[in-house]
PDB file of C-alpha atoms in Angstrom:
ATOM      1  CA  MET F   1      22.278 -61.225 -20.653  1.00  0.00           C
ATOM      2  CA  THR F   2      20.864 -58.433 -19.585  1.00  0.00           C
ATOM      3  CA  MET F   3      18.338 -58.385 -16.635  1.00  0.00           C
ATOM      4  CA  PRO F   4      15.187 -56.968 -17.451  1.00  0.00           C
ATOM      5  CA  GLN F   5      14.716 -53.350 -15.489  1.00  0.00           C
ATOM      6  CA  ASP F   6      11.988 -53.470 -12.730  1.00  0.00           C
ATOM      7  CA  PRO F   7       9.594 -50.638 -13.520  1.00  0.00           C
ATOM      8  CA  THR F   8       9.804 -48.771 -10.339  1.00  0.00           C
ATOM      9  CA  SER F   9      13.237 -48.386 -10.201  1.00  0.00           C
ATOM     10  CA  PRO F  10      14.500 -44.525 -10.471  1.00  0.00           C
ATOM     11  CA  THR F  11      16.726 -44.837 -12.901  1.00  0.00           C
ATOM     12  CA  ILE F  12      13.709 -45.169 -15.570  1.00  0.00           C
ATOM     13  CA  VAL F  13      12.053 -42.154 -13.926  1.00  0.00           C
ATOM     14  CA  ALA F  14      11.460 -39.537 -16.264  1.00  0.00           C
ATOM     15  CA  PRO F  15      13.426 -36.672 -16.330  1.00  0.00           C
ATOM     16  CA  GLN F  16      11.482 -34.941 -16.046  1.00  0.00           C
ATOM     17  CA  VAL F  17       9.777 -35.636 -13.416  1.00  0.00           C
ATOM     18  CA  LEU F  18      12.498 -35.477 -11.278  1.00  0.00           C
ATOM     19  CA  LEU F  19      13.119 -31.778 -12.941  1.00  0.00           C
ATOM     20  CA  GLY F  20      10.408 -31.253 -11.695  1.00  0.00           C
ATOM     21  CA  ASN F  21      10.427 -32.180  -8.230  1.00  0.00           C
ATOM     22  CA  HIS F  22      13.730 -30.516  -7.869  1.00  0.00           C
ATOM     23  CA  LEU F  23      12.235 -27.093  -8.856  1.00  0.00           C
ATOM     24  CA  LYS F  24       9.393 -27.704  -6.817  1.00  0.00           C
ATOM     25  CA  ALA F  25      12.238 -28.421  -4.098  1.00  0.00           C
ATOM     26  CA  LEU F  26      14.426 -25.549  -4.254  1.00  0.00           C
ATOM     27  CA  LYS F  27      11.180 -22.907  -4.823  1.00  0.00           C
ATOM     28  CA  LEU F  28      11.846 -22.413  -8.478  1.00  0.00           C
ATOM     29  CA  PRO F  29       7.944 -22.162 -10.018  1.00  0.00           C
ATOM     30  CA  THR F  30       9.057 -20.365 -13.187  1.00  0.00           C
ATOM     31  CA  PHE F  31      11.689 -22.848 -13.826  1.00  0.00           C
ATOM     32  CA  ALA F  32       9.472 -25.583 -13.829  1.00  0.00           C
ATOM     33  CA  ARG F  33       6.309 -23.720 -15.716  1.00  0.00           C
ATOM     34  CA  GLU F  34       9.101 -22.094 -18.343  1.00  0.00           C
ATOM     35  CA  TYR F  35      11.935 -24.449 -19.063  1.00  0.00           C
ATOM     36  CA  GLU F  36      11.098 -26.564 -22.401  1.00  0.00           C
ATOM     37  CA  LYS F  37       9.521 -23.089 -23.654  1.00  0.00           C
ATOM     38  CA  VAL F  38      12.832 -21.054 -23.015  1.00  0.00           C
ATOM     39  CA  ALA F  39      14.555 -23.957 -24.308  1.00  0.00           C
ATOM     40  CA  MET F  40      12.331 -24.454 -26.969  1.00  0.00           C
ATOM     41  CA  GLU F  41      13.300 -20.620 -28.100  1.00  0.00           C
ATOM     42  CA  SER F  42      16.653 -21.007 -26.838  1.00  0.00           C
ATOM     43  CA  ALA F  43      16.765 -23.384 -29.470  1.00  0.00           C
ATOM     44  CA  ARG F  44      15.387 -21.536 -32.239  1.00  0.00           C
ATOM     45  CA  ASP F  45      17.953 -19.136 -31.622  1.00  0.00           C
ATOM     46  CA  SER F  46      20.374 -20.873 -31.181  1.00  0.00           C
ATOM     47  CA  ALA F  47      21.347 -19.315 -27.225  1.00  0.00           C
ATOM     48  CA  ASP F  48      24.295 -21.306 -25.786  1.00  0.00           C
ATOM     49  CA  TYR F  49      23.860 -23.219 -22.251  1.00  0.00           C
ATOM     50  CA  PRO F  50      24.622 -19.766 -20.270  1.00  0.00           C
ATOM     51  CA  ARG F  51      22.145 -17.776 -21.997  1.00  0.00           C
ATOM     52  CA  TYR F  52      19.021 -20.316 -21.776  1.00  0.00           C
ATOM     53  CA  LEU F  53      20.110 -20.309 -17.776  1.00  0.00           C
ATOM     54  CA  LEU F  54      19.901 -16.070 -18.107  1.00  0.00           C
ATOM     55  CA  ARG F  55      16.433 -16.275 -19.370  1.00  0.00           C
ATOM     56  CA  LEU F  56      15.532 -18.309 -17.176  1.00  0.00           C
ATOM     57  CA  CYS F  57      17.314 -16.577 -13.817  1.00  0.00           C
ATOM     58  CA  GLU F  58      15.369 -12.945 -15.114  1.00  0.00           C
ATOM     59  CA  LEU F  59      11.653 -14.834 -15.621  1.00  0.00           C
ATOM     60  CA  GLU F  60      11.891 -16.265 -12.537  1.00  0.00           C
ATOM     61  CA  ARG F  61      13.033 -13.108 -10.699  1.00  0.00           C
ATOM     62  CA  ILE F  62      10.547 -10.940 -12.452  1.00  0.00           C
ATOM     63  CA  ASP F  63       7.983 -13.596 -11.222  1.00  0.00           C
ATOM     64  CA  ARG F  64       9.078 -13.800  -7.952  1.00  0.00           C
ATOM     65  CA  GLU F  65       9.165 -10.372  -7.689  1.00  0.00           C
ATOM     66  CA  ARG F  66       5.966  -9.596  -8.397  1.00  0.00           C
ATOM     67  CA  ARG F  67       4.326 -12.236  -5.922  1.00  0.00           C
ATOM     68  CA  ASN F  68       6.300 -10.410  -2.967  1.00  0.00           C
ATOM     69  CA  VAL F  69       4.799  -7.351  -4.330  1.00  0.00           C
ATOM     70  CA  GLU F  70       1.250  -8.755  -4.358  1.00  0.00           C
ATOM     71  CA  ARG F  71       2.063 -10.180  -0.741  1.00  0.00           C
ATOM     72  CA  ARG F  72       2.728  -6.999   0.326  1.00  0.00           C
ATOM     73  CA  ILE F  73      -0.374  -5.144  -1.058  1.00  0.00           C
ATOM     74  CA  ARG F  74      -2.655  -8.036   0.682  1.00  0.00           C
ATOM     75  CA  GLN F  75      -1.015  -7.522   4.067  1.00  0.00           C
ATOM     76  CA  ALA F  76      -1.029  -3.714   4.180  1.00  0.00           C
ATOM     77  CA  ARG F  77      -4.462  -4.102   4.221  1.00  0.00           C
ATOM     78  CA  PHE F  78      -5.592  -1.410   2.613  1.00  0.00           C
ATOM     79  CA  SER F  79      -9.112  -0.105   2.082  1.00  0.00           C
ATOM     80  CA  GLN F  80      -8.441   0.279  -1.662  1.00  0.00           C
ATOM     81  CA  VAL F  81      -5.656   0.232  -4.131  1.00  0.00           C
ATOM     82  CA  LYS F  82      -4.962   3.550  -5.266  1.00  0.00           C
ATOM     83  CA  SER F  83      -1.385   5.291  -7.258  1.00  0.00           C
ATOM     84  CA  LEU F  84      -0.459   8.540  -7.649  1.00  0.00           C
ATOM     85  CA  ASP F  85      -1.334   8.252 -12.071  1.00  0.00           C
ATOM     86  CA  THR F  86      -5.129   8.848 -11.235  1.00  0.00           C
ATOM     87  CA  PHE F  87      -3.995  11.372  -8.848  1.00  0.00           C
ATOM     88  CA  ASP F  88      -5.782  15.082  -9.740  1.00  0.00           C
ATOM     89  CA  PHE F  89      -2.771  17.382  -8.902  1.00  0.00           C
ATOM     90  CA  ALA F  90      -4.184  19.791 -10.697  1.00  0.00           C
ATOM     91  CA  ALA F  91      -7.387  20.173  -8.611  1.00  0.00           C
ATOM     92  CA  GLN F  92      -5.311  20.413  -5.242  1.00  0.00           C
ATOM     93  CA  PRO F  93      -2.667  23.470  -6.543  1.00  0.00           C
ATOM     94  CA  SER F  94      -1.970  23.779  -2.640  1.00  0.00           C
ATOM     95  CA  LEU F  95      -0.169  20.348  -2.470  1.00  0.00           C
ATOM     96  CA  ASN F  96       3.321  20.332  -3.071  1.00  0.00           C
ATOM     97  CA  LYS F  97       3.634  17.860  -5.976  1.00  0.00           C
ATOM     98  CA  SER F  98       7.429  17.866  -5.950  1.00  0.00           C
ATOM     99  CA  LEU F  99       7.934  16.375  -2.400  1.00  0.00           C
ATOM    100  CA  VAL F 100       4.952  14.162  -3.018  1.00  0.00           C
ATOM    101  CA  LEU F 101       6.261  12.471  -5.793  1.00  0.00           C
ATOM    102  CA  GLU F 102      10.360  12.223  -3.804  1.00  0.00           C
ATOM    103  CA  LEU F 103       8.437  10.466  -1.076  1.00  0.00           C
ATOM    104  CA  ALA F 104       6.840   8.002  -3.589  1.00  0.00           C
ATOM    105  CA  ARG F 105      10.890   6.811  -4.219  1.00  0.00           C
ATOM    106  CA  GLY F 106      10.682   5.838  -0.379  1.00  0.00           C
ATOM    107  CA  GLU F 107      14.400   7.370   0.473  1.00  0.00           C
ATOM    108  CA  TRP F 108      12.898   8.494   3.826  1.00  0.00           C
ATOM    109  CA  ILE F 109      11.065   5.438   4.507  1.00  0.00           C
ATOM    110  CA  GLU F 110      14.601   4.316   5.120  1.00  0.00           C
ATOM    111  CA  LYS F 111      15.531   6.901   6.586  1.00  0.00           C
ATOM    112  CA  ARG F 112      12.656   6.408   9.650  1.00  0.00           C
ATOM    113  CA  GLN F 113      11.276   9.285   9.047  1.00  0.00           C
ATOM    114  CA  ASN F 114       7.779  10.473   8.850  1.00  0.00           C
ATOM    115  CA  CYS F 115       5.077  11.758   7.006  1.00  0.00           C
ATOM    116  CA  ILE F 116       2.063  14.114   8.234  1.00  0.00           C
ATOM    117  CA  ALA F 117      -1.159  14.951   5.915  1.00  0.00           C
ATOM    118  CA  LEU F 118      -3.134  18.347   6.532  1.00  0.00           C
ATOM    119  CA  GLY F 119      -6.684  18.705   5.464  1.00  0.00           C
ATOM    120  CA  PRO F 120     -10.326  19.250   5.275  1.00  0.00           C
ATOM    121  CA  SER F 121     -12.483  16.588   3.939  1.00  0.00           C
ATOM    122  CA  GLY F 122     -12.523  15.347   0.752  1.00  0.00           C
ATOM    123  CA  THR F 123      -8.909  16.476  -0.626  1.00  0.00           C
ATOM    124  CA  GLY F 124      -7.345  13.673  -1.549  1.00  0.00           C
ATOM    125  CA  LYS F 125      -5.305  12.642   1.202  1.00  0.00           C
ATOM    126  CA  THR F 126      -5.830   9.492   1.371  1.00  0.00           C
ATOM    127  CA  HIS F 127      -6.309   9.009  -1.947  1.00  0.00           C
ATOM    128  CA  VAL F 128      -2.001  10.444  -1.833  1.00  0.00           C
ATOM    129  CA  ALA F 129      -1.401   8.088   1.278  1.00  0.00           C
ATOM    130  CA  LEU F 130      -2.742   4.578  -0.288  1.00  0.00           C
ATOM    131  CA  ALA F 131      -0.557   5.744  -3.208  1.00  0.00           C
ATOM    132  CA  LEU F 132       2.783   6.507  -1.293  1.00  0.00           C
ATOM    133  CA  GLY F 133       1.794   3.265   0.553  1.00  0.00           C
ATOM    134  CA  LEU F 134       1.755   1.568  -2.314  1.00  0.00           C
ATOM    135  CA  ALA F 135       4.630   2.982  -3.781  1.00  0.00           C
ATOM    136  CA  ALA F 136       6.578   1.549  -0.359  1.00  0.00           C
ATOM    137  CA  CYS F 137       5.162  -1.935  -1.423  1.00  0.00           C
ATOM    138  CA  GLN F 138       6.555  -1.854  -4.797  1.00  0.00           C
ATOM    139  CA  LYS F 139      10.079  -0.641  -3.741  1.00  0.00           C
ATOM    140  CA  GLY F 140      10.159  -3.660  -1.419  1.00  0.00           C
ATOM    141  CA  HIS F 141       8.760  -2.182   2.171  1.00  0.00           C
ATOM    142  CA  SER F 142       6.224  -3.735   4.580  1.00  0.00           C
ATOM    143  CA  VAL F 143       3.326  -1.833   5.302  1.00  0.00           C
ATOM    144  CA  ALA F 144       0.307  -1.195   7.269  1.00  0.00           C
ATOM    145  CA  PHE F 145      -2.783   0.492   6.758  1.00  0.00           C
ATOM    146  CA  THR F 146      -5.299   0.909   9.240  1.00  0.00           C
ATOM    147  CA  THR F 147      -7.657   4.628  10.297  1.00  0.00           C
ATOM    148  CA  ALA F 148      -6.539   6.189  14.038  1.00  0.00           C
ATOM    149  CA  ALA F 149      -9.997   4.672  14.974  1.00  0.00           C
ATOM    150  CA  ALA F 150      -9.551   1.131  14.160  1.00  0.00           C
ATOM    151  CA  LEU F 151      -6.246   1.157  15.043  1.00  0.00           C
ATOM    152  CA  VAL F 152      -7.415   2.208  18.792  1.00  0.00           C
ATOM    153  CA  HIS F 153      -9.861  -0.128  18.748  1.00  0.00           C
ATOM    154  CA  GLU F 154      -7.315  -2.746  17.827  1.00  0.00           C
ATOM    155  CA  LEU F 155      -5.502  -1.876  20.448  1.00  0.00           C
ATOM    156  CA  MET F 156      -8.210  -1.911  23.484  1.00  0.00           C
ATOM    157  CA  GLU F 157      -9.005  -4.564  22.584  1.00  0.00           C
ATOM    158  CA  ALA F 158      -5.217  -6.758  22.401  1.00  0.00           C
ATOM    159  CA  ARG F 159      -5.187  -4.896  25.280  1.00  0.00           C
ATOM    160  CA  ASP F 160      -8.651  -7.029  27.357  1.00  0.00           C
ATOM    161  CA  GLU F 161      -7.394 -10.229  25.686  1.00  0.00           C
ATOM    162  CA  ARG F 162      -3.756 -10.144  27.342  1.00  0.00           C
ATOM    163  CA  ARG F 163      -1.743  -9.535  23.257  1.00  0.00           C
ATOM    164  CA  LEU F 164      -0.838  -6.344  23.077  1.00  0.00           C
ATOM    165  CA  ARG F 165       2.523  -7.178  23.248  1.00  0.00           C
ATOM    166  CA  ALA F 166       2.054  -9.241  20.178  1.00  0.00           C
ATOM    167  CA  LEU F 167       0.452  -6.349  18.788  1.00  0.00           C
ATOM    168  CA  GLN F 168       3.050  -3.143  19.396  1.00  0.00           C
ATOM    169  CA  LYS F 169       5.475  -5.985  18.382  1.00  0.00           C
ATOM    170  CA  HIS F 170       4.162  -6.525  14.923  1.00  0.00           C
ATOM    171  CA  LEU F 171       3.103  -2.893  14.244  1.00  0.00           C
ATOM    172  CA  ASN F 172       7.113  -2.003  15.020  1.00  0.00           C
ATOM    173  CA  THR F 173       8.506  -3.997  12.730  1.00  0.00           C
ATOM    174  CA  VAL F 174       6.872  -2.278   9.163  1.00  0.00           C
ATOM    175  CA  LYS F 175       8.477  -0.300   7.566  1.00  0.00           C
ATOM    176  CA  LEU F 176       5.949   2.232   7.043  1.00  0.00           C
ATOM    177  CA  LEU F 177       2.414   2.640   9.494  1.00  0.00           C
ATOM    178  CA  ILE F 178      -0.205   4.437   8.016  1.00  0.00           C
ATOM    179  CA  VAL F 179      -2.580   5.904   9.875  1.00  0.00           C
ATOM    180  CA  ASP F 180      -5.704   6.927   8.116  1.00  0.00           C
ATOM    181  CA  GLU F 181      -8.591   9.435   9.719  1.00  0.00           C
ATOM    182  CA  LEU F 182      -6.903  10.880  12.402  1.00  0.00           C
ATOM    183  CA  GLY F 183      -9.286  14.068  14.162  1.00  0.00           C
ATOM    184  CA  TYR F 184     -12.564  12.109  12.662  1.00  0.00           C
ATOM    185  CA  VAL F 185     -12.846  10.628  16.623  1.00  0.00           C
ATOM    186  CA  PRO F 186     -11.993  11.842  19.803  1.00  0.00           C
ATOM    187  CA  PHE F 187     -10.178   9.248  22.484  1.00  0.00           C
ATOM    188  CA  THR F 188     -10.570   8.277  25.799  1.00  0.00           C
ATOM    189  CA  ALA F 189      -7.697   8.748  27.789  1.00  0.00           C
ATOM    190  CA  VAL F 190      -6.539   5.465  27.503  1.00  0.00           C
ATOM    191  CA  GLY F 191      -7.239   5.115  23.524  1.00  0.00           C
ATOM    192  CA  SER F 192      -5.081   8.410  23.806  1.00  0.00           C
ATOM    193  CA  GLU F 193      -1.776   6.771  25.689  1.00  0.00           C
ATOM    194  CA  LEU F 194      -2.469   2.901  23.324  1.00  0.00           C
ATOM    195  CA  LEU F 195      -1.923   5.308  20.634  1.00  0.00           C
ATOM    196  CA  PHE F 196       0.832   7.310  21.903  1.00  0.00           C
ATOM    197  CA  GLU F 197       2.802   4.644  23.056  1.00  0.00           C
ATOM    198  CA  VAL F 198       2.352   3.206  19.219  1.00  0.00           C
ATOM    199  CA  PHE F 199       4.448   6.455  17.473  1.00  0.00           C
ATOM    200  CA  SER F 200       6.639   6.747  21.108  1.00  0.00           C
ATOM    201  CA  GLN F 201       8.359   3.420  19.936  1.00  0.00           C
ATOM    202  CA  ARG F 202       8.434   4.011  15.808  1.00  0.00           C
ATOM    203  CA  TYR F 203      10.182   6.646  16.834  1.00  0.00           C
ATOM    204  CA  GLU F 204      13.044   6.804  14.847  1.00  0.00           C
ATOM    205  CA  ARG F 205      13.063   3.378  14.165  1.00  0.00           C
ATOM    206  CA  GLY F 206      10.241   3.072  11.998  1.00  0.00           C
ATOM    207  CA  ALA F 207       8.332   5.755   9.140  1.00  0.00           C
ATOM    208  CA  THR F 208       4.921   6.963   9.457  1.00  0.00           C
ATOM    209  CA  LEU F 209       2.357   8.789   8.162  1.00  0.00           C
ATOM    210  CA  VAL F 210      -0.943  10.328   9.838  1.00  0.00           C
ATOM    211  CA  THR F 211      -3.657  12.095   7.581  1.00  0.00           C
ATOM    212  CA  SER F 212      -5.824  14.356   9.512  1.00  0.00           C
ATOM    213  CA  ASN F 213      -8.647  17.479   9.337  1.00  0.00           C
ATOM    214  CA  LEU F 214      -6.744  19.016  12.205  1.00  0.00           C
ATOM    215  CA  PRO F 215      -3.924  21.231  12.297  1.00  0.00           C
ATOM    216  CA  PHE F 216      -1.268  20.550  15.142  1.00  0.00           C
ATOM    217  CA  ASP F 217      -3.273  22.880  17.308  1.00  0.00           C
ATOM    218  CA  GLU F 218      -6.344  21.119  17.546  1.00  0.00           C
ATOM    219  CA  TRP F 219      -5.058  18.184  18.249  1.00  0.00           C
ATOM    220  CA  THR F 220      -5.602  17.922  22.131  1.00  0.00           C
ATOM    221  CA  SER F 221      -9.335  18.211  21.681  1.00  0.00           C
ATOM    222  CA  VAL F 222      -8.761  14.237  20.305  1.00  0.00           C
ATOM    223  CA  PHE F 223      -6.148  13.058  22.444  1.00  0.00           C
ATOM    224  CA  GLY F 224      -8.075  14.878  25.039  1.00  0.00           C
ATOM    225  CA  SER F 225      -4.357  16.344  27.414  1.00  0.00           C
ATOM    226  CA  GLU F 226      -1.827  19.307  26.585  1.00  0.00           C
ATOM    227  CA  ARG F 227       0.631  16.957  27.838  1.00  0.00           C
ATOM    228  CA  LEU F 228       0.774  14.369  25.402  1.00  0.00           C
ATOM    229  CA  THR F 229      -0.305  16.046  22.428  1.00  0.00           C
ATOM    230  CA  GLY F 230       3.127  18.243  23.080  1.00  0.00           C
ATOM    231  CA  ALA F 231       4.712  15.068  23.285  1.00  0.00           C
ATOM    232  CA  LEU F 232       3.364  13.669  20.768  1.00  0.00           C
ATOM    233  CA  LEU F 233       3.875  16.190  18.269  1.00  0.00           C
ATOM    234  CA  ASP F 234       7.411  16.263  19.376  1.00  0.00           C
ATOM    235  CA  ARG F 235       7.862  12.871  18.230  1.00  0.00           C
ATOM    236  CA  LEU F 236       6.312  13.174  14.710  1.00  0.00           C
ATOM    237  CA  THR F 237       7.908  16.317  13.627  1.00  0.00           C
ATOM    238  CA  HIS F 238      11.097  15.766  14.731  1.00  0.00           C
ATOM    239  CA  HIS F 239      12.490  14.711  11.128  1.00  0.00           C
ATOM    240  CA  VAL F 240       8.538  14.983   9.527  1.00  0.00           C
ATOM    241  CA  HIS F 241       7.398  15.912   5.736  1.00  0.00           C
ATOM    242  CA  ILE F 242       4.224  18.710   6.004  1.00  0.00           C
ATOM    243  CA  LEU F 243       1.933  18.007   2.937  1.00  0.00           C
ATOM    244  CA  GLU F 244      -0.439  20.445   2.327  1.00  0.00           C
ATOM    245  CA  MET F 245      -4.162  19.921   0.854  1.00  0.00           C
ATOM    246  CA  ASN F 246      -6.320  22.710   1.906  1.00  0.00           C
ATOM    247  CA  GLY F 247      -8.078  22.974  -1.935  1.00  0.00           C
ATOM    248  CA  ASP F 248     -11.530  21.796  -1.866  1.00  0.00           C
ATOM    249  CA  SER F 249     -13.130  18.931  -1.967  1.00  0.00           C
ATOM    250  CA  PHE F 250     -13.070  16.056  -4.436  1.00  0.00           C
ATOM    251  CA  ARG F 251     -16.326  14.672  -3.219  1.00  0.00           C
ATOM    252  CA  LEU F 252     -18.175  17.607  -3.132  1.00  0.00           C
ATOM    253  CA  ALA F 253     -16.851  19.192  -6.585  1.00  0.00           C
ATOM    254  CA  ALA F 254     -17.749  15.513  -8.070  1.00  0.00           C
ATOM    255  CA  SER F 255     -21.139  15.316  -6.084  1.00  0.00           C
ATOM    256  CA  LYS F 256     -21.517  19.090  -8.029  1.00  0.00           C
ATOM    257  CA  LYS F 257     -21.129  18.289 -11.085  1.00  0.00           C
ATOM    258  CA  ALA F 258     -22.812  15.128 -10.683  1.00  0.00           C
ATOM    259  CA  GLN F 259     -25.763  17.267 -10.168  1.00  0.00           C
ATOM    260  CA  ARG F 260     -25.190  19.782 -13.011  1.00  0.00           C
ATOM    261  CA  ARG F 261     -25.444  16.483 -15.261  1.00  0.00           C
ATOM    262  CA  SER F 262     -28.775  15.732 -13.752  1.00  0.00           C
ATOM    263  CA  GLY F 263     -30.145  18.901 -13.809  1.00  0.00           C
ATOM    264  CA  HIS F 264     -29.327  19.607 -17.560  1.00  0.00           C
ATOM    265  CA  ALA F 265     -30.466  15.919 -18.454  1.00  0.00           C
ATOM    266  CA  ALA F 266     -33.834  16.918 -16.944  1.00  0.00           C
ATOM    267  CA  ASN F 267     -33.750  20.506 -18.865  1.00  0.00           C
ATOM    268  CA  LEU F 268     -33.010  18.431 -22.361  1.00  0.00           C
ATOM    269  CA  ALA F 269     -35.650  15.838 -21.238  1.00  0.00           C
ATOM    270  CA  ALA F 270     -38.480  18.551 -20.373  1.00  0.00           C
ATOM    271  CA  LYS F 271     -38.065  20.515 -23.902  1.00  0.00           C
ATOM    272  CA  ALA F 272     -38.119  16.941 -25.946  1.00  0.00           C
ATOM    273  CA  THR F 273     -40.936  16.137 -24.096  1.00  0.00           C
ATOM    274  CA  SER F 274     -42.455  20.576 -24.767  1.00  0.00           C
ATOM    275  CA  GLN F 275     -41.796  19.790 -28.168  1.00  0.00           C
ATOM    276  CA  GLY F 276     -43.418  16.914 -28.814  1.00  0.00           C
ATOM    277  CA  ASP F 277     -46.814  17.873 -27.664  1.00  0.00           C
ATOM    278  CA  VAL F 278     -46.565  20.522 -30.108  1.00  0.00           C
ATOM    279  CA  GLU F 279     -48.674  19.360 -32.812  1.00  0.00           C
ATOM    280  CA  PRO F 280     -47.601  19.663 -36.860  1.00  0.00           C
ATOM    281  CA  LYS F 281     -49.468  22.036 -38.561  1.00  0.00           C
ATOM    282  CA  LEU F 282     -51.830  21.097 -42.142  1.00  0.00           C
TER     283      LEU F 282
END
């Protein structure tokens, strides 16, 4: 005589439920989401079991990498997300395009080298820095983006709150540290020393990208000490790629273009109004 099964017995739990639990525990969300769809596609294509599993593994790996890239981009805290696809190299002929594209491949980050972008305000230094940071995230590197003023403020705040060592450790662990807009705001003696310590600790241990509107011989005006500035430049420029961007300001050019469009529209409107005031001949 067959005994009735207990409805709560695990032996009658639907395989889909058990499979879903296992895939969740194994952290395979794409498997869980796609396995039924891929099973039907494999059956339609008469694919064998290894090919079925291969398709699922490929989907899981692609989706996992996408999520990892998105996580690295969030953690980088970019001011904006920009790529080299939207950068107008033709408008900045002084910029070495081939070098920028080479840097986008990320080998300099793996070699723990540095990059410094120099040029007047508005020439695209931040855009290039953001684009290289994005490329680094896509290549699997951890990135931290900040302005020089914000970093110094954060360092001084961390020192006052007795968490400076933890912040320095974080800044040392990222593969690429991007410090934007060095030169716009002069630092106090304490701020200069704290920033120097960051660069010094990363020397030959991690890649650093700095953008500045000042040539090297004017960096003393920011750090306030020739000795400290010399020591800093010695470390930053030992293994370095220099990007010179001495063209016209993108923002100034865009402003002039907008003004020309506005003036042209005003002329057309005035002309149309003038023509409308003329009474037709009978």
